[in-house]
PDB file of N, CA and C in Angstrom:
ATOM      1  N   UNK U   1    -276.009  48.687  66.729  1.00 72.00           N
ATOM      2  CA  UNK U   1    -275.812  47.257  66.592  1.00 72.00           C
ATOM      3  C   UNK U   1    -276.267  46.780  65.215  1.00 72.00           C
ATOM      4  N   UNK U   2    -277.386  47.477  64.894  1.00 81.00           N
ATOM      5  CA  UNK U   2    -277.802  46.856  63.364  1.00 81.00           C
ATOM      6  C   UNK U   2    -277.107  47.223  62.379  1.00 81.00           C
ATOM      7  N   UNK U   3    -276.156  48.340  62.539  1.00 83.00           N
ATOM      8  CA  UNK U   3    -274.882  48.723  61.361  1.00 83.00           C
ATOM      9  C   UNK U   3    -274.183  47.982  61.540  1.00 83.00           C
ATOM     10  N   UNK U   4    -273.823  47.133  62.260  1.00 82.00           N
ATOM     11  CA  UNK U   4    -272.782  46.148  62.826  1.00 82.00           C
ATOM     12  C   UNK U   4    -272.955  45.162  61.583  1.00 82.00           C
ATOM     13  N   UNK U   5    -274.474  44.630  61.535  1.00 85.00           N
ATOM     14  CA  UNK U   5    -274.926  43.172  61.596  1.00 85.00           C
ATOM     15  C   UNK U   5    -275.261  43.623  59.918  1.00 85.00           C
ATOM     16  N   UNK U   6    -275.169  44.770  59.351  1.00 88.00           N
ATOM     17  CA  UNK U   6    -275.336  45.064  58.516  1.00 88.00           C
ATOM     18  C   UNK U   6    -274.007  44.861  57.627  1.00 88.00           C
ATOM     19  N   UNK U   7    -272.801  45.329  58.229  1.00 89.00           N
ATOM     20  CA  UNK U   7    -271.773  45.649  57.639  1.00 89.00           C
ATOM     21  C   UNK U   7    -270.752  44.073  57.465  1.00 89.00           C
ATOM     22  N   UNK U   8    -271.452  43.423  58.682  1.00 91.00           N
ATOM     23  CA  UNK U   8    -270.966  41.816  58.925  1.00 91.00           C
ATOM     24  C   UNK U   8    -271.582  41.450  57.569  1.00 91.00           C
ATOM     25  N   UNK U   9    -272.584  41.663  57.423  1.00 93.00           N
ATOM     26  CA  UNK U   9    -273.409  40.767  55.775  1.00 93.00           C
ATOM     27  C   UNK U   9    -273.173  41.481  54.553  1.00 93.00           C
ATOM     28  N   UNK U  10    -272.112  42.951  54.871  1.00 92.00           N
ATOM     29  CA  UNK U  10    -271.787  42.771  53.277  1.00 92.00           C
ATOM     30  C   UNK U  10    -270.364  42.319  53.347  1.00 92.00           C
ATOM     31  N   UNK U  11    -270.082  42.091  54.231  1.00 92.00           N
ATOM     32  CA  UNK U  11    -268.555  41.407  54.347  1.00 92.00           C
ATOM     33  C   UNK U  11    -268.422  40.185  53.633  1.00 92.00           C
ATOM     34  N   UNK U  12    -269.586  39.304  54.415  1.00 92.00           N
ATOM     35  CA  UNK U  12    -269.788  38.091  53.986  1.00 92.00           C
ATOM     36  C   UNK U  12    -270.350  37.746  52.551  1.00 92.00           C
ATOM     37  N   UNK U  13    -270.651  39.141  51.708  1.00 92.00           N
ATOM     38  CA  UNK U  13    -271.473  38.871  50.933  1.00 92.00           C
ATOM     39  C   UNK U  13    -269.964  38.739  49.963  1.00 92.00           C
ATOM     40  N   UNK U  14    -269.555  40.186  50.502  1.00 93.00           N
ATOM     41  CA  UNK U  14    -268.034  40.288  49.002  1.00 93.00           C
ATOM     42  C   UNK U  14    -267.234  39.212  49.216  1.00 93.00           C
ATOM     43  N   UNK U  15    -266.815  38.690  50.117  1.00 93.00           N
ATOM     44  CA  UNK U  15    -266.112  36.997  50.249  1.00 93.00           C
ATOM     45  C   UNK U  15    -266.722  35.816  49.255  1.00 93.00           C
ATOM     46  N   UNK U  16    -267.706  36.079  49.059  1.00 93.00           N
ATOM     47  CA  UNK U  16    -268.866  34.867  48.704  1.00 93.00           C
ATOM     48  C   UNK U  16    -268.320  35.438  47.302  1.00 93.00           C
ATOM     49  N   UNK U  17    -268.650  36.442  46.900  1.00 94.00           N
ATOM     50  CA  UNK U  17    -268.515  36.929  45.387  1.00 94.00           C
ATOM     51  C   UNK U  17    -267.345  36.681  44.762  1.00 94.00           C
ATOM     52  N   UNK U  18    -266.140  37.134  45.807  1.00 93.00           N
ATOM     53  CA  UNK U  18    -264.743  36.965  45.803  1.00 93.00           C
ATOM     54  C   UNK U  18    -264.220  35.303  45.217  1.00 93.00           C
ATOM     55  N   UNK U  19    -264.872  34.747  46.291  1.00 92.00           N
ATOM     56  CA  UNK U  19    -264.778  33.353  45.610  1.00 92.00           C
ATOM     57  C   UNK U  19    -265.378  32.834  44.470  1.00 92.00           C
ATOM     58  N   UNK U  20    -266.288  33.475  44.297  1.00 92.00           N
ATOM     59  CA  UNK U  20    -267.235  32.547  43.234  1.00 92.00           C
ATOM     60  C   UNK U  20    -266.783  33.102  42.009  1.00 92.00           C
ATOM     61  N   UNK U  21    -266.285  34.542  42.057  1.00 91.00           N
ATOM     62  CA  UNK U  21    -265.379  34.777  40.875  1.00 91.00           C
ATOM     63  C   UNK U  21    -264.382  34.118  40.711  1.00 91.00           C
ATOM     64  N   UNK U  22    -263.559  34.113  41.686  1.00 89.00           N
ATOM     65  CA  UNK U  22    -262.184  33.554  41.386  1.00 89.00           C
ATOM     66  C   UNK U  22    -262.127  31.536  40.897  1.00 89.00           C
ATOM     67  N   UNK U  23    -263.480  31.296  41.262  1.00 87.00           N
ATOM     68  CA  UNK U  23    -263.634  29.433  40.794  1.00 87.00           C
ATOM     69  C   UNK U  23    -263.857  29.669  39.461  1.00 87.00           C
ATOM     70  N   UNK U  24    -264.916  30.749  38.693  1.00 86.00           N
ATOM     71  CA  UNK U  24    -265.301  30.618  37.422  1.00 86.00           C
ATOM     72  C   UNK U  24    -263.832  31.385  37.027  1.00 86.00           C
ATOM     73  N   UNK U  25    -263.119  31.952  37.400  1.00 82.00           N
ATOM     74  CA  UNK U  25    -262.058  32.545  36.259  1.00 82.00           C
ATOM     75  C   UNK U  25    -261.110  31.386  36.333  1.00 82.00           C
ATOM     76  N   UNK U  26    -261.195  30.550  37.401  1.00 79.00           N
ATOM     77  CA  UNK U  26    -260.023  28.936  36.537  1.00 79.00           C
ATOM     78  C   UNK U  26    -260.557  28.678  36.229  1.00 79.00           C
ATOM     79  N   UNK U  27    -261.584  28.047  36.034  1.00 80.00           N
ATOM     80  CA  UNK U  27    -262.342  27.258  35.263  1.00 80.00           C
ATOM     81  C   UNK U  27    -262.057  27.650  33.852  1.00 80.00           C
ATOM     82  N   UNK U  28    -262.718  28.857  33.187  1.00 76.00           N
ATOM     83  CA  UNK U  28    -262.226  29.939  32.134  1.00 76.00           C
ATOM     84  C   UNK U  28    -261.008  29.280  31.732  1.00 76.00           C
ATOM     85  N   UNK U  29    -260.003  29.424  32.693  1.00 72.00           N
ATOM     86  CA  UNK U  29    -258.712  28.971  32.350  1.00 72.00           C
ATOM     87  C   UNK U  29    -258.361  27.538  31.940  1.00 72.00           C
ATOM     88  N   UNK U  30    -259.006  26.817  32.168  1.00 73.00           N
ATOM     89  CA  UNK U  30    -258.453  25.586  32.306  1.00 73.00           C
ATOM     90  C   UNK U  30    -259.610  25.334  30.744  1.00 73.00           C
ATOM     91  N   UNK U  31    -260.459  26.044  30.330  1.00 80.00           N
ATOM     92  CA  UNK U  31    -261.417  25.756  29.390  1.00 80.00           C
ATOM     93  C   UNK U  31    -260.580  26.519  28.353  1.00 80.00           C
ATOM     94  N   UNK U  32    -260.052  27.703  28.123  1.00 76.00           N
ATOM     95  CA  UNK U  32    -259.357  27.630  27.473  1.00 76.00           C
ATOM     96  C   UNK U  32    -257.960  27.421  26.894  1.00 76.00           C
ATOM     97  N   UNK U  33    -257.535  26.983  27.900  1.00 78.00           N
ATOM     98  CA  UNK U  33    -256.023  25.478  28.000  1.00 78.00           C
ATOM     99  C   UNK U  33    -256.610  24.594  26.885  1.00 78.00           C
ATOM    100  N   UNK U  34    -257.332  24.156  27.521  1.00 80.00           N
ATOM    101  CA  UNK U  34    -258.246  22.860  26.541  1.00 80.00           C
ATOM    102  C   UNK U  34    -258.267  23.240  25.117  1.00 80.00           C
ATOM    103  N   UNK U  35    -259.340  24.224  24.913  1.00 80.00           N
ATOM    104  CA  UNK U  35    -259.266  24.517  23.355  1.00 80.00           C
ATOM    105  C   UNK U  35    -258.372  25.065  22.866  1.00 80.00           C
ATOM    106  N   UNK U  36    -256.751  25.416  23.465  1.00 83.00           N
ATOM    107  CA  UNK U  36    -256.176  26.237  23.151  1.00 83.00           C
ATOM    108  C   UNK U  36    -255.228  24.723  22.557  1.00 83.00           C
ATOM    109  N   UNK U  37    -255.433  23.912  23.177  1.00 84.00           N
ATOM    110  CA  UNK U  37    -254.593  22.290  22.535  1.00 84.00           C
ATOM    111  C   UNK U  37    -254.757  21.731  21.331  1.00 84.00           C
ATOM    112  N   UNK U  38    -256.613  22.319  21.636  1.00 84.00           N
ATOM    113  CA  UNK U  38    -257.239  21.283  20.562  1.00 84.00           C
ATOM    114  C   UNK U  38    -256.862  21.664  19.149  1.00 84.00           C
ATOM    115  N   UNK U  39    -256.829  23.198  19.453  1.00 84.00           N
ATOM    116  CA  UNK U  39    -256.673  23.851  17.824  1.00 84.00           C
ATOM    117  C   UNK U  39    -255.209  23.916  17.353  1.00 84.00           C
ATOM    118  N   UNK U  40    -254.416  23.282  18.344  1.00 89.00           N
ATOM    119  CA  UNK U  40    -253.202  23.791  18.214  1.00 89.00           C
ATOM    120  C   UNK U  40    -253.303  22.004  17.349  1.00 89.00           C
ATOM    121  N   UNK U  41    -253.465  21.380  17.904  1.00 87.00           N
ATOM    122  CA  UNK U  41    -253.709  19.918  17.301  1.00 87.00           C
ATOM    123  C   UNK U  41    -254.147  19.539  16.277  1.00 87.00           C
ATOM    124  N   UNK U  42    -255.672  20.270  15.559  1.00 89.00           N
ATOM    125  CA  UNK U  42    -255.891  20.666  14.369  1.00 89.00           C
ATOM    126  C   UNK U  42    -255.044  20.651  13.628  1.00 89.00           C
ATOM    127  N   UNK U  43    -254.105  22.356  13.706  1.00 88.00           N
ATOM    128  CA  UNK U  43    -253.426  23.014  13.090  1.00 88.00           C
ATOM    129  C   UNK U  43    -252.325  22.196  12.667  1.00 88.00           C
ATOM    130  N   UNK U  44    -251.573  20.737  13.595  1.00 90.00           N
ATOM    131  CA  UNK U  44    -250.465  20.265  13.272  1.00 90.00           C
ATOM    132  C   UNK U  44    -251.086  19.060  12.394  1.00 90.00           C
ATOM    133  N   UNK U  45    -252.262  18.267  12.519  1.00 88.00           N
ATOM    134  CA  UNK U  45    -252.994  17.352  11.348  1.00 88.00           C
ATOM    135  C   UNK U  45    -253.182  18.179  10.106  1.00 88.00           C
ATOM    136  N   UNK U  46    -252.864  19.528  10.436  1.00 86.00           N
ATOM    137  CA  UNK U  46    -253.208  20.257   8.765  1.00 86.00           C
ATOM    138  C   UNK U  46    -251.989  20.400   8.214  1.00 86.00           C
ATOM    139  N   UNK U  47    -251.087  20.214   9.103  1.00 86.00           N
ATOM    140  CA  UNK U  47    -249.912  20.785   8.305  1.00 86.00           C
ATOM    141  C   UNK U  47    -248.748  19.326   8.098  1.00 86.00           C
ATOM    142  N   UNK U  48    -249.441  18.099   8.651  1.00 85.00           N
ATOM    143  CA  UNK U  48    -249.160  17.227   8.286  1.00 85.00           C
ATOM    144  C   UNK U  48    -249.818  16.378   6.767  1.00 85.00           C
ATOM    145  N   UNK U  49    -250.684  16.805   6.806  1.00 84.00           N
ATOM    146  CA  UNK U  49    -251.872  16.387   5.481  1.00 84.00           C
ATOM    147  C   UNK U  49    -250.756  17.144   4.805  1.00 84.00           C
ATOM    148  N   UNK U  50    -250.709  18.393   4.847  1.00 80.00           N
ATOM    149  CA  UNK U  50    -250.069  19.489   3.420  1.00 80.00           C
ATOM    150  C   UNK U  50    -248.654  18.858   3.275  1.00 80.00           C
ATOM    151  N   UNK U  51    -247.876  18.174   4.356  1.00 74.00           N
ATOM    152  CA  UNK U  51    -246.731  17.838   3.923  1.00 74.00           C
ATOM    153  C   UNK U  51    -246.638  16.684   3.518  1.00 74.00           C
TER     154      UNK U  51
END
């Protein structure tokens, strides 16, 4: 029974992990969406200055 109650809590443990990875890798994503705008935004005020 205690392999049971053992194997139930690493179940629950890799679910927990499962998720908590998968929230920080959008996040990641959506953080670099963001800076991926910003510089792109930069890049077009620079190339508006030069023109």
């Amino acid at each position: 029974m205690q392999a049971f109650y053992a194997l139930q809590q690493i179940k629950t443990l890799a679910v927990r992990a499962a998720v908590l990875t998968a929230i920080v890798a959008l996040t990641a994503c959506n953080t670099m969406q963001g800076a991926g705008r910003d510089i792109e935004r930069a890049g077009e005020e620079i190339q508006d200055v030069a023109d």
